[in-house]
CSV table of N, CA and C in Angstrom, one decimal:
chain,number,residue,atom,x,y,z
A,1,MET,N,132.8,93.1,125.0
A,1,MET,CA,131.7,94.3,125.3
A,1,MET,C,131.2,93.5,126.5
A,2,SER,N,131.5,95.0,127.2
A,2,SER,CA,131.0,94.8,128.7
A,2,SER,C,129.8,94.9,128.8
A,3,ARG,N,129.2,94.2,130.0
A,3,ARG,CA,127.9,94.0,130.2
A,3,ARG,C,127.4,96.0,129.9
A,4,ARG,N,128.0,96.4,130.6
A,4,ARG,CA,127.3,98.0,131.2
A,4,ARG,C,126.7,98.4,129.5
A,5,HIS,N,128.1,97.8,128.2
A,5,HIS,CA,127.9,98.9,127.4
A,5,HIS,C,126.8,97.7,126.4
A,6,ALA,N,126.9,96.5,126.2
A,6,ALA,CA,125.7,95.8,126.4
A,6,ALA,C,124.1,96.5,126.3
A,7,ILE,N,124.1,96.6,127.8
A,7,ILE,CA,122.7,96.7,128.2
A,7,ILE,C,122.9,98.3,127.7
A,8,ALA,N,123.5,99.0,127.9
A,8,ALA,CA,122.8,100.7,126.7
A,8,ALA,C,122.5,100.5,125.6
A,9,LEU,N,123.1,99.3,124.4
A,9,LEU,CA,123.6,99.1,122.9
A,9,LEU,C,121.4,98.6,123.1
A,10,VAL,N,121.5,97.8,124.0
A,10,VAL,CA,119.8,97.3,124.5
A,10,VAL,C,118.5,98.5,124.8
A,11,VAL,N,119.0,99.2,125.4
A,11,VAL,CA,118.3,100.2,125.7
A,11,VAL,C,118.2,101.5,124.7
A,12,LEU,N,119.2,101.7,123.6
A,12,LEU,CA,118.8,101.8,122.9
A,12,LEU,C,118.2,101.5,121.2
A,13,LEU,N,118.8,100.3,121.3
A,13,LEU,CA,117.7,99.5,120.0
A,13,LEU,C,116.1,99.9,120.9
A,14,LEU,N,115.9,98.9,121.4
A,14,LEU,CA,114.3,98.8,122.4
A,14,LEU,C,114.0,100.8,122.4
A,15,ALA,N,114.8,101.7,122.6
A,15,ALA,CA,114.1,103.2,122.6
A,15,ALA,C,114.1,103.7,120.2
A,16,GLY,N,115.0,102.9,119.7
A,16,GLY,CA,114.2,102.8,118.3
A,16,GLY,C,113.7,102.9,117.9
A,17,THR,N,113.7,101.5,118.2
A,17,THR,CA,111.7,100.7,117.8
A,17,THR,C,110.4,101.3,118.0
A,18,ALA,N,111.3,101.6,119.7
A,18,ALA,CA,109.4,102.3,120.2
A,18,ALA,C,109.5,103.5,119.5
A,19,GLY,N,109.9,105.1,118.9
A,19,GLY,CA,110.0,105.2,117.7
A,19,GLY,C,108.8,104.8,116.8
A,20,CYS,N,110.1,104.6,116.4
A,20,CYS,CA,108.8,103.5,115.1
A,20,CYS,C,107.6,103.0,114.5
A,21,ALA,N,107.2,102.4,116.3
A,21,ALA,CA,106.0,102.0,117.0
A,21,ALA,C,104.7,102.5,116.4
A,22,GLN,N,105.8,104.2,116.8
A,22,GLN,CA,104.5,105.4,117.2
A,22,GLN,C,103.6,105.7,116.3
A,23,GLY,N,104.2,105.2,114.8
A,23,GLY,CA,103.2,105.5,114.1
A,23,GLY,C,103.3,106.4,113.1
A,24,GLN,N,101.8,107.2,112.6
A,24,GLN,CA,102.1,108.0,111.3
A,24,GLN,C,102.5,109.1,112.2
A,25,GLU,N,103.9,109.6,111.2
A,25,GLU,CA,104.7,110.4,111.1
A,25,GLU,C,103.9,111.7,110.7
A,26,TYR,N,103.0,112.1,110.0
A,26,TYR,CA,102.4,112.0,108.8
A,26,TYR,C,101.4,113.2,109.7
A,27,ALA,N,101.0,114.4,108.6
A,27,ALA,CA,99.6,115.3,109.4
A,27,ALA,C,98.8,114.2,108.3
A,28,VAL,N,96.6,113.6,108.7
A,28,VAL,CA,96.2,113.1,108.7
A,28,VAL,C,95.5,114.6,108.0
A,29,PRO,N,95.1,114.1,106.7
A,29,PRO,CA,94.6,115.5,106.1
A,29,PRO,C,93.1,115.6,106.6
A,30,GLY,N,92.8,116.9,106.8
A,30,GLY,CA,91.4,117.6,107.1
A,30,GLY,C,90.1,117.3,105.7
A,31,ASP,N,91.0,116.3,105.2
A,31,ASP,CA,90.0,116.1,103.9
A,31,ASP,C,90.0,115.1,102.6
A,32,VAL,N,88.0,114.2,102.2
A,32,VAL,CA,89.1,113.3,101.8
A,32,VAL,C,88.4,113.6,99.9
A,33,CYS,N,89.3,113.8,99.2
A,33,CYS,CA,89.2,114.1,97.1
A,33,CYS,C,88.1,115.7,97.3
A,34,GLY,N,88.7,116.5,98.6
A,34,GLY,CA,88.7,118.2,98.1
A,34,GLY,C,87.2,118.0,99.4
A,35,ILE,N,86.4,117.4,99.9
A,35,ILE,CA,85.6,116.8,100.5
A,35,ILE,C,86.1,117.2,102.5
A,36,GLU,N,85.9,117.9,103.3
A,36,GLU,CA,86.2,117.8,104.4
A,36,GLU,C,86.2,117.4,105.4
A,37,VAL,N,86.5,116.2,106.1
A,37,VAL,CA,86.2,115.3,107.2
A,37,VAL,C,87.5,115.7,108.3
A,38,GLN,N,86.7,115.2,109.7
A,38,GLN,CA,87.1,115.7,111.0
A,38,GLN,C,88.3,114.1,110.7
A,39,PRO,N,89.8,114.0,110.6
A,39,PRO,CA,90.6,113.4,110.9
A,39,PRO,C,90.7,111.8,111.9
A,40,ALA,N,90.1,112.0,112.6
A,40,ALA,CA,90.1,111.6,114.1
A,40,ALA,C,89.5,110.1,113.3
A,41,LEU,N,88.4,110.7,111.6
A,41,LEU,CA,87.7,109.4,111.5
A,41,LEU,C,88.7,108.9,110.8
A,42,LEU,N,89.1,109.3,109.9
A,42,LEU,CA,90.6,108.6,108.7
A,42,LEU,C,91.0,108.0,109.0
A,43,LYS,N,92.1,108.7,110.3
A,43,LYS,CA,93.1,108.0,110.6
A,43,LYS,C,93.3,106.8,111.0
A,44,PRO,N,92.4,106.1,111.8
A,44,PRO,CA,92.5,104.2,112.0
A,44,PRO,C,92.4,103.5,110.6
A,45,LEU,N,92.4,104.4,109.4
A,45,LEU,CA,92.4,103.6,108.5
A,45,LEU,C,93.6,103.6,107.9
A,46,LEU,N,94.3,104.6,108.0
A,46,LEU,CA,95.5,104.9,107.7
A,46,LEU,C,96.5,104.7,108.1
A,47,PRO,N,97.5,103.6,107.5
A,47,PRO,CA,98.6,103.0,108.4
A,47,PRO,C,100.0,103.8,109.2
A,48,PRO,N,100.7,103.5,109.6
A,48,PRO,CA,101.7,103.8,110.1
A,48,PRO,C,102.4,104.0,108.4
A,49,GLY,N,103.3,105.0,108.8
A,49,GLY,CA,104.3,105.4,108.3
A,49,GLY,C,104.9,106.9,107.9
A,50,GLY,N,106.0,107.4,108.0
A,50,GLY,CA,107.0,108.5,107.6
A,50,GLY,C,106.1,109.4,106.3
A,51,SER,N,106.0,109.2,105.6
A,51,SER,CA,105.3,110.2,104.3
A,51,SER,C,103.8,109.7,103.7
A,52,PHE,N,102.9,110.9,103.1
A,52,PHE,CA,101.2,111.0,102.8
A,52,PHE,C,101.7,111.8,101.5
A,53,SER,N,100.5,111.7,100.7
A,53,SER,CA,100.5,112.0,99.6
A,53,SER,C,98.5,111.6,99.7
A,54,GLN,N,98.6,112.5,98.6
A,54,GLN,CA,96.4,112.1,98.6
A,54,GLN,C,96.5,112.7,96.8
A,55,ASN,N,95.8,112.3,95.9
A,55,ASN,CA,96.4,112.6,94.7
A,55,ASN,C,94.7,112.4,93.6
A,56,LYS,N,94.5,113.5,93.3
A,56,LYS,CA,92.6,113.1,92.6
A,56,LYS,C,93.0,112.5,91.2
A,57,THR,N,92.1,111.4,91.0
A,57,THR,CA,91.6,110.3,89.9
A,57,THR,C,90.1,110.5,89.0
A,58,HIS,N,90.7,110.9,88.2
A,58,HIS,CA,89.3,111.4,87.7
A,58,HIS,C,88.8,109.9,86.3
A,59,GLU,N,88.4,109.0,87.2
A,59,GLU,CA,88.0,107.8,86.1
A,59,GLU,C,86.6,107.2,85.1
A,60,GLY,N,85.6,108.7,85.7
A,60,GLY,CA,84.6,107.5,84.0
A,60,GLY,C,84.5,108.8,83.5
A,61,GLY,N,85.0,110.3,83.8
A,61,GLY,CA,84.5,111.5,83.3
A,61,GLY,C,83.4,112.8,83.8
A,62,GLY,N,82.8,113.3,84.0
A,62,GLY,CA,82.3,114.4,85.5
A,62,GLY,C,81.6,113.7,85.9
A,63,ASP,N,80.7,112.8,86.1
A,63,ASP,CA,80.3,112.3,87.1
A,63,ASP,C,80.6,111.4,88.0
A,64,ILE,N,81.7,110.9,87.9
A,64,ILE,CA,82.7,110.1,88.6
A,64,ILE,C,83.8,110.5,89.1
A,65,THR,N,84.0,111.1,90.3
A,65,THR,CA,85.1,111.5,91.3
A,65,THR,C,85.9,110.8,92.3
A,66,GLY,N,87.4,111.1,92.3
A,66,GLY,CA,87.8,109.8,93.0
A,66,GLY,C,89.4,110.8,92.9
A,67,CYS,N,89.6,110.0,94.5
A,67,CYS,CA,91.0,110.7,95.1
A,67,CYS,C,91.8,109.3,95.8
A,68,ALA,N,92.8,109.3,95.6
A,68,ALA,CA,94.2,108.1,96.3
A,68,ALA,C,94.6,108.4,97.3
A,69,MET,N,94.6,107.8,97.7
A,69,MET,CA,95.5,108.4,99.4
A,69,MET,C,96.4,107.1,99.4
A,70,ASP,N,98.2,107.9,99.8
A,70,ASP,CA,99.1,107.0,99.5
A,70,ASP,C,100.1,106.7,100.8
A,71,VAL,N,101.2,106.3,101.8
A,71,VAL,CA,101.8,106.5,102.6
A,71,VAL,C,102.5,105.6,102.2
A,72,ASP,N,104.0,106.6,102.3
A,72,ASP,CA,105.5,105.6,102.4
A,72,ASP,C,105.1,105.5,100.9
A,73,LYS,N,104.7,105.8,99.3
A,73,LYS,CA,104.7,105.8,98.5
A,73,LYS,C,103.6,104.3,97.8
A,74,ARG,N,103.6,104.0,99.2
A,74,ARG,CA,102.3,102.7,98.7
A,74,ARG,C,100.8,103.2,99.0
A,75,ARG,N,99.9,102.7,98.2
A,75,ARG,CA,98.4,102.9,97.6
A,75,ARG,C,98.1,102.6,98.8
A,76,GLU,N,97.2,102.7,99.5
A,76,GLU,CA,96.6,102.6,100.7
A,76,GLU,C,95.0,102.5,100.7
A,77,LEU,N,94.9,103.6,100.1
A,77,LEU,CA,93.3,103.9,100.2
A,77,LEU,C,92.6,104.1,98.6
A,78,THR,N,91.5,103.9,98.3
A,78,THR,CA,91.0,104.8,97.4
A,78,THR,C,90.1,105.1,97.7
A,79,PHE,N,89.7,106.3,97.0
A,79,PHE,CA,87.7,106.5,97.1
A,79,PHE,C,87.1,107.0,95.3
A,80,GLN,N,86.1,106.8,95.2
A,80,GLN,CA,85.5,107.0,94.4
A,80,GLN,C,83.9,108.2,94.9
A,81,ALA,N,83.2,108.8,94.0
A,81,ALA,CA,82.0,109.1,94.7
A,81,ALA,C,81.3,109.8,92.7
A,82,SER,N,80.1,109.2,92.5
A,82,SER,CA,79.7,108.6,91.7
A,82,SER,C,78.5,109.5,91.3
A,83,LEU,N,77.6,109.7,90.0
A,83,LEU,CA,75.9,110.2,90.2
A,83,LEU,C,75.5,108.9,89.4
A,84,VAL,N,74.7,108.5,89.5
A,84,VAL,CA,74.2,107.4,88.9
A,84,VAL,C,72.8,107.1,88.5
A,85,ALA,N,72.4,106.9,87.8
A,85,ALA,CA,70.6,107.0,87.5
A,85,ALA,C,69.9,106.5,88.3
A,86,ALA,N,68.5,106.8,88.6
A,86,ALA,CA,67.6,106.5,90.3
A,86,ALA,C,67.6,104.7,89.7
A,87,ASP,N,67.7,104.4,88.5
A,87,ASP,CA,66.9,102.6,88.1
A,87,ASP,C,67.9,102.2,88.6
A,88,VAL,N,69.6,102.3,88.6
A,88,VAL,CA,70.8,101.8,88.7
A,88,VAL,C,70.9,100.7,90.2
A,89,ASP,N,70.9,100.1,90.7
A,89,ASP,CA,71.2,99.4,91.5
A,89,ASP,C,73.3,99.5,92.0
A,90,PRO,N,73.7,100.5,92.3
A,90,PRO,CA,75.5,100.3,92.3
A,90,PRO,C,75.7,99.5,93.2
A,91,LEU,N,74.8,98.5,94.3
A,91,LEU,CA,75.7,97.5,94.8
A,91,LEU,C,75.3,96.2,94.8
A,92,GLU,N,74.4,95.9,93.1
A,92,GLU,CA,74.6,94.8,92.7
A,92,GLU,C,75.6,95.2,91.6
A,93,VAL,N,75.8,96.2,91.0
A,93,VAL,CA,77.3,96.7,89.7
A,93,VAL,C,78.2,96.1,90.2
A,94,LYS,N,78.2,96.5,91.6
A,94,LYS,CA,79.8,96.5,91.5
A,94,LYS,C,79.8,95.1,93.5
A,95,SER,N,79.1,94.5,92.6
A,95,SER,CA,78.6,92.9,93.7
A,95,SER,C,80.0,92.3,93.9
A,96,SER,N,80.4,92.2,92.7
A,96,SER,CA,81.2,90.7,92.9
A,96,SER,C,83.0,91.7,93.5
A,97,ASN,N,83.7,92.9,93.0
A,97,ASN,CA,84.3,93.1,93.8
A,97,ASN,C,84.1,93.7,96.0
A,98,LEU,N,82.6,93.5,95.8
A,98,LEU,CA,82.5,94.2,97.2
A,98,LEU,C,82.6,92.3,97.7
A,99,LEU,N,82.3,91.6,97.3
A,99,LEU,CA,82.9,89.9,97.5
A,99,LEU,C,84.5,89.4,97.5
A,100,ARG,N,85.1,90.2,97.0
A,100,ARG,CA,86.4,90.2,96.6
A,100,ARG,C,86.9,90.9,98.2
A,101,ALA,N,86.6,91.2,98.2
A,101,ALA,CA,86.5,92.9,99.7
A,101,ALA,C,86.5,92.1,100.9
A,102,GLY,N,85.7,91.0,100.8
A,102,GLY,CA,86.0,89.8,101.6
A,102,GLY,C,84.3,90.2,103.5
A,103,ASN,N,83.3,89.7,102.2
A,103,ASN,CA,82.0,89.2,103.4
A,103,ASN,C,81.5,90.6,103.9
A,104,PRO,N,81.1,90.8,102.4
A,104,PRO,CA,80.6,92.2,102.7
A,104,PRO,C,78.9,92.3,103.5
A,105,GLN,N,78.6,92.7,104.0
A,105,GLN,CA,77.7,92.5,105.3
A,105,GLN,C,76.8,94.6,104.6
A,106,LYS,N,75.0,94.2,104.6
A,106,LYS,CA,74.1,95.0,104.9
A,106,LYS,C,74.7,96.1,106.0
A,107,ALA,N,74.5,97.5,106.2
A,107,ALA,CA,74.5,98.8,107.3
A,107,ALA,C,73.8,99.4,106.1
A,108,ASP,N,73.4,100.0,107.7
A,108,ASP,CA,71.9,101.3,107.9
A,108,ASP,C,73.0,102.7,108.0
A,109,ILE,N,73.5,103.0,106.4
A,109,ILE,CA,74.3,104.3,105.6
A,109,ILE,C,72.7,104.9,104.7
A,110,GLY,N,72.6,105.8,104.2
A,110,GLY,CA,71.7,106.4,104.0
A,110,GLY,C,70.9,105.5,102.5
A,111,SER,N,70.3,105.2,102.0
A,111,SER,CA,69.7,104.6,101.2
A,111,SER,C,69.9,103.1,101.6
A,112,ASP,N,71.2,102.8,100.9
A,112,ASP,CA,71.4,101.7,101.2
A,112,ASP,C,73.1,101.7,101.1
A,113,ALA,N,73.8,100.1,101.7
A,113,ALA,CA,74.9,100.3,102.0
A,113,ALA,C,75.1,98.8,102.3
A,114,ARG,N,76.7,98.4,101.9
A,114,ARG,CA,77.3,97.0,102.5
A,114,ARG,C,79.1,98.2,102.5
A,115,ILE,N,79.3,97.1,104.1
A,115,ILE,CA,80.5,97.4,104.5
A,115,ILE,C,81.2,95.9,104.1
A,116,ALA,N,82.7,95.5,103.7
A,116,ALA,CA,83.1,94.7,103.8
A,116,ALA,C,84.0,95.3,104.5
A,117,ASP,N,85.5,93.8,104.4
A,117,ASP,CA,86.4,93.6,105.6
A,117,ASP,C,87.4,94.4,104.8
A,118,ASN,N,87.2,95.5,103.9
A,118,ASN,CA,88.7,96.3,103.3
A,118,ASN,C,87.9,97.5,102.0
A,119,ALA,N,86.5,97.6,102.3
A,119,ALA,CA,85.8,98.0,101.6
A,119,ALA,C,84.7,99.0,102.5
A,120,ALA,N,83.9,100.3,101.8
A,120,ALA,CA,83.0,100.4,102.0
A,120,ALA,C,82.3,100.8,101.0
A,121,MET,N,80.3,100.6,100.7
A,121,MET,CA,79.9,101.5,99.6
A,121,MET,C,79.3,101.9,100.5
A,122,ALA,N,78.2,102.9,99.8
A,122,ALA,CA,76.9,103.1,100.2
A,122,ALA,C,76.4,104.6,98.9
A,123,TYR,N,75.1,104.7,99.0
A,123,TYR,CA,74.1,105.4,97.8
A,123,TYR,C,73.0,106.1,98.8
A,124,SER,N,72.6,107.4,98.5
A,124,SER,CA,71.8,108.0,99.0
A,124,SER,C,71.0,108.6,97.1
A,125,ALA,N,69.6,108.0,97.3
A,125,ALA,CA,69.0,108.9,96.5
A,125,ALA,C,68.8,110.1,96.8
A,126,CYS,N,68.7,111.0,95.4
A,126,CYS,CA,68.5,112.5,95.5
A,126,CYS,C,68.0,113.2,94.1
A,127,THR,N,68.5,113.9,94.1
A,127,THR,CA,68.0,115.1,92.7
A,127,THR,C,69.3,116.1,92.6
A,128,TYR,N,69.5,115.2,91.2
A,128,TYR,CA,70.4,115.8,90.6
A,128,TYR,C,70.4,116.8,89.6
A,129,ALA,N,70.3,118.7,88.9
A,129,ALA,CA,69.9,118.8,88.2
A,129,ALA,C,68.3,118.8,87.4
A,130,GLY,N,67.4,119.0,88.7
A,130,GLY,CA,66.1,118.5,88.8
A,130,GLY,C,65.6,116.8,88.5
A,131,GLU,N,66.8,115.9,88.0
A,131,GLU,CA,66.0,115.0,87.7
A,131,GLU,C,67.0,113.2,89.4
A,132,PRO,N,65.9,112.1,89.0
A,132,PRO,CA,66.1,111.5,90.1
A,132,PRO,C,67.7,111.0,90.3
A,133,ARG,N,68.5,110.9,91.0
A,133,ARG,CA,69.5,109.7,90.8
A,133,ARG,C,70.3,109.5,91.7
A,134,ARG,N,71.0,108.6,91.8
A,134,ARG,CA,71.7,108.0,93.1
A,134,ARG,C,73.4,108.4,93.3
A,135,TYR,N,73.5,109.1,94.6
A,135,TYR,CA,75.1,109.3,95.0
A,135,TYR,C,75.1,108.3,95.1
A,136,VAL,N,76.7,107.5,95.4
A,136,VAL,CA,77.8,106.6,95.2
A,136,VAL,C,79.4,107.2,96.4
A,137,VAL,N,79.3,106.4,96.9
A,137,VAL,CA,80.9,107.0,97.4
A,137,VAL,C,80.9,105.3,98.2
A,138,GLU,N,82.2,104.9,97.4
A,138,GLU,CA,82.5,103.9,97.6
A,138,GLU,C,84.1,103.9,98.5
A,139,LEU,N,84.9,103.4,99.5
A,139,LEU,CA,85.9,103.8,99.6
A,139,LEU,C,86.6,101.6,100.1
A,140,TRP,N,88.1,102.0,99.4
A,140,TRP,CA,88.4,100.7,99.4
A,140,TRP,C,90.0,100.3,99.7
A,141,VAL,N,89.7,99.2,101.5
A,141,VAL,CA,92.1,99.7,101.6
A,141,VAL,C,92.4,98.6,100.7
A,142,GLN,N,93.5,98.8,100.9
A,142,GLN,CA,94.5,97.9,100.1
A,142,GLN,C,95.3,96.7,100.5
A,143,LYS,N,95.6,97.0,102.5
A,143,LYS,CA,96.0,96.0,103.2
A,143,LYS,C,94.8,95.9,104.1
A,144,PRO,N,94.7,94.2,104.3
A,144,PRO,CA,93.6,93.7,105.4
A,144,PRO,C,94.3,93.8,106.9
A,145,SER,N,93.1,94.3,107.5
A,145,SER,CA,94.4,94.6,108.8
A,145,SER,C,93.7,93.2,110.0
A,146,ALA,N,94.0,93.2,110.9
A,146,ALA,CA,94.6,92.4,112.0
A,146,ALA,C,93.1,92.3,112.6
A,147,ASP,N,92.6,93.0,112.5
A,147,ASP,CA,91.2,93.1,113.7
A,147,ASP,C,89.6,93.3,112.5
A,148,VAL,N,89.0,92.2,112.0
A,148,VAL,CA,88.5,92.8,110.4
A,148,VAL,C,87.2,93.9,111.5
A,149,ASN,N,87.2,93.6,112.5
A,149,ASN,CA,85.6,93.9,112.8
A,149,ASN,C,86.0,95.5,113.2
A,150,GLU,N,87.4,95.8,114.1
A,150,GLU,CA,88.0,97.0,114.6
A,150,GLU,C,87.7,97.5,113.3
A,151,ARG,N,88.1,97.4,111.7
A,151,ARG,CA,87.9,98.1,110.7
A,151,ARG,C,86.9,98.1,109.7
A,152,ARG,N,85.4,97.1,110.1
A,152,ARG,CA,84.5,97.4,109.6
A,152,ARG,C,83.9,98.9,110.5
A,153,GLU,N,83.9,98.7,112.0
A,153,GLU,CA,83.8,100.0,112.7
A,153,GLU,C,83.9,101.3,111.7
A,154,ASP,N,85.5,101.1,111.8
A,154,ASP,CA,85.7,102.1,111.2
A,154,ASP,C,85.0,103.0,109.8
A,155,LEU,N,84.7,101.7,109.0
A,155,LEU,CA,84.5,102.0,107.8
A,155,LEU,C,83.4,102.9,107.5
A,156,ALA,N,82.8,101.7,108.6
A,156,ALA,CA,81.4,102.7,108.5
A,156,ALA,C,81.1,104.1,109.0
A,157,ARG,N,81.9,104.2,110.6
A,157,ARG,CA,82.1,105.0,111.5
A,157,ARG,C,82.7,106.1,110.1
A,158,PHE,N,83.0,106.0,109.8
A,158,PHE,CA,83.6,106.9,107.6
A,158,PHE,C,82.9,107.4,106.6
A,159,ILE,N,82.4,106.4,106.9
A,159,ILE,CA,81.6,106.9,105.4
A,159,ILE,C,79.8,106.9,106.3
A,160,THR,N,80.0,106.5,107.6
A,160,THR,CA,78.7,107.6,106.9
A,160,THR,C,79.1,108.9,107.6
A,161,ALA,N,80.4,109.6,108.0
A,161,ALA,CA,80.1,111.2,108.2
A,161,ALA,C,79.7,111.4,106.5
A,162,TYR,N,81.4,111.0,106.2
A,162,TYR,CA,81.4,111.6,104.6
A,162,TYR,C,80.3,111.4,104.0
A,163,LEU,N,79.9,110.0,103.6
A,163,LEU,CA,79.0,110.5,102.4
A,163,LEU,C,77.4,111.3,102.6
A,164,PRO,N,77.2,111.9,103.6
A,164,PRO,CA,76.2,113.3,103.0
A,164,PRO,C,77.0,114.4,103.0
A,165,ALA,N,78.3,114.6,103.4
A,165,ALA,CA,79.1,115.6,103.4
A,165,ALA,C,79.4,115.1,101.7
A,166,ALA,N,79.7,114.7,100.8
A,166,ALA,CA,80.1,114.3,100.3
A,166,ALA,C,79.5,114.9,98.5
A,167,GLN,N,78.0,114.4,99.0
A,167,GLN,CA,76.8,114.4,98.2
A,167,GLN,C,76.0,115.5,98.2
A,168,LYS,N,76.2,116.9,99.6
A,168,LYS,CA,75.7,118.0,99.5
A,168,LYS,C,76.7,118.8,98.2
A,169,ALA,N,78.0,118.4,98.4
A,169,ALA,CA,79.2,119.0,97.7
A,169,ALA,C,78.8,119.3,96.2
A,170,ALA,N,78.4,117.6,96.0
A,170,ALA,CA,78.4,117.6,94.3
A,170,ALA,C,76.5,118.2,93.7
A,171,GLY,N,76.1,118.5,94.7
A,171,GLY,CA,75.2,119.6,95.2
A,171,GLY,C,73.4,118.5,94.6
A,172,CYS,N,74.0,117.1,95.5
A,172,CYS,CA,72.8,116.3,94.7
A,172,CYS,C,72.2,116.5,95.8
A,173,THR,N,70.6,116.7,96.3
A,173,THR,CA,69.9,117.0,97.3
A,173,THR,C,68.5,116.3,98.2
A,174,PRO,N,68.1,115.6,98.5
A,174,PRO,CA,68.1,114.5,98.9
A,174,PRO,C,66.8,114.5,99.3
């Protein structure tokens, strides 16, 4: 192979690699579980890939809703929202899950929240059908991030915006 052909091959390979490194070839959705979100808040939580799908999940009946996001047919994010009794502490109930998600730290979101390395959970006190309740939002990320601090900031920004919008859509008033 001549030197000119070798250089041309290297240039082509580098161009192909740069194209793959660009990231998301799919459109970042403007909703999560039917709740409108700013794609810019969701984008940092999603990995690069060629295809995207979002599927609703119903894990426990009428008071629990959720959805999952897959990139290239791999589960990447799982969301769950639920209404619980006012005397239930959802952070205590899910404390072992949050510990497994990595070093959960208290956050000033809603009535109370925890941001972990690969998860975020927040709730707000509200009234639903005339009864005091707590509206809980959970976000679970499947893959660890190389930059944990940045991931935590991204999770906090997302759940700060998502919690009140989802709560309002569920009809649970502050």
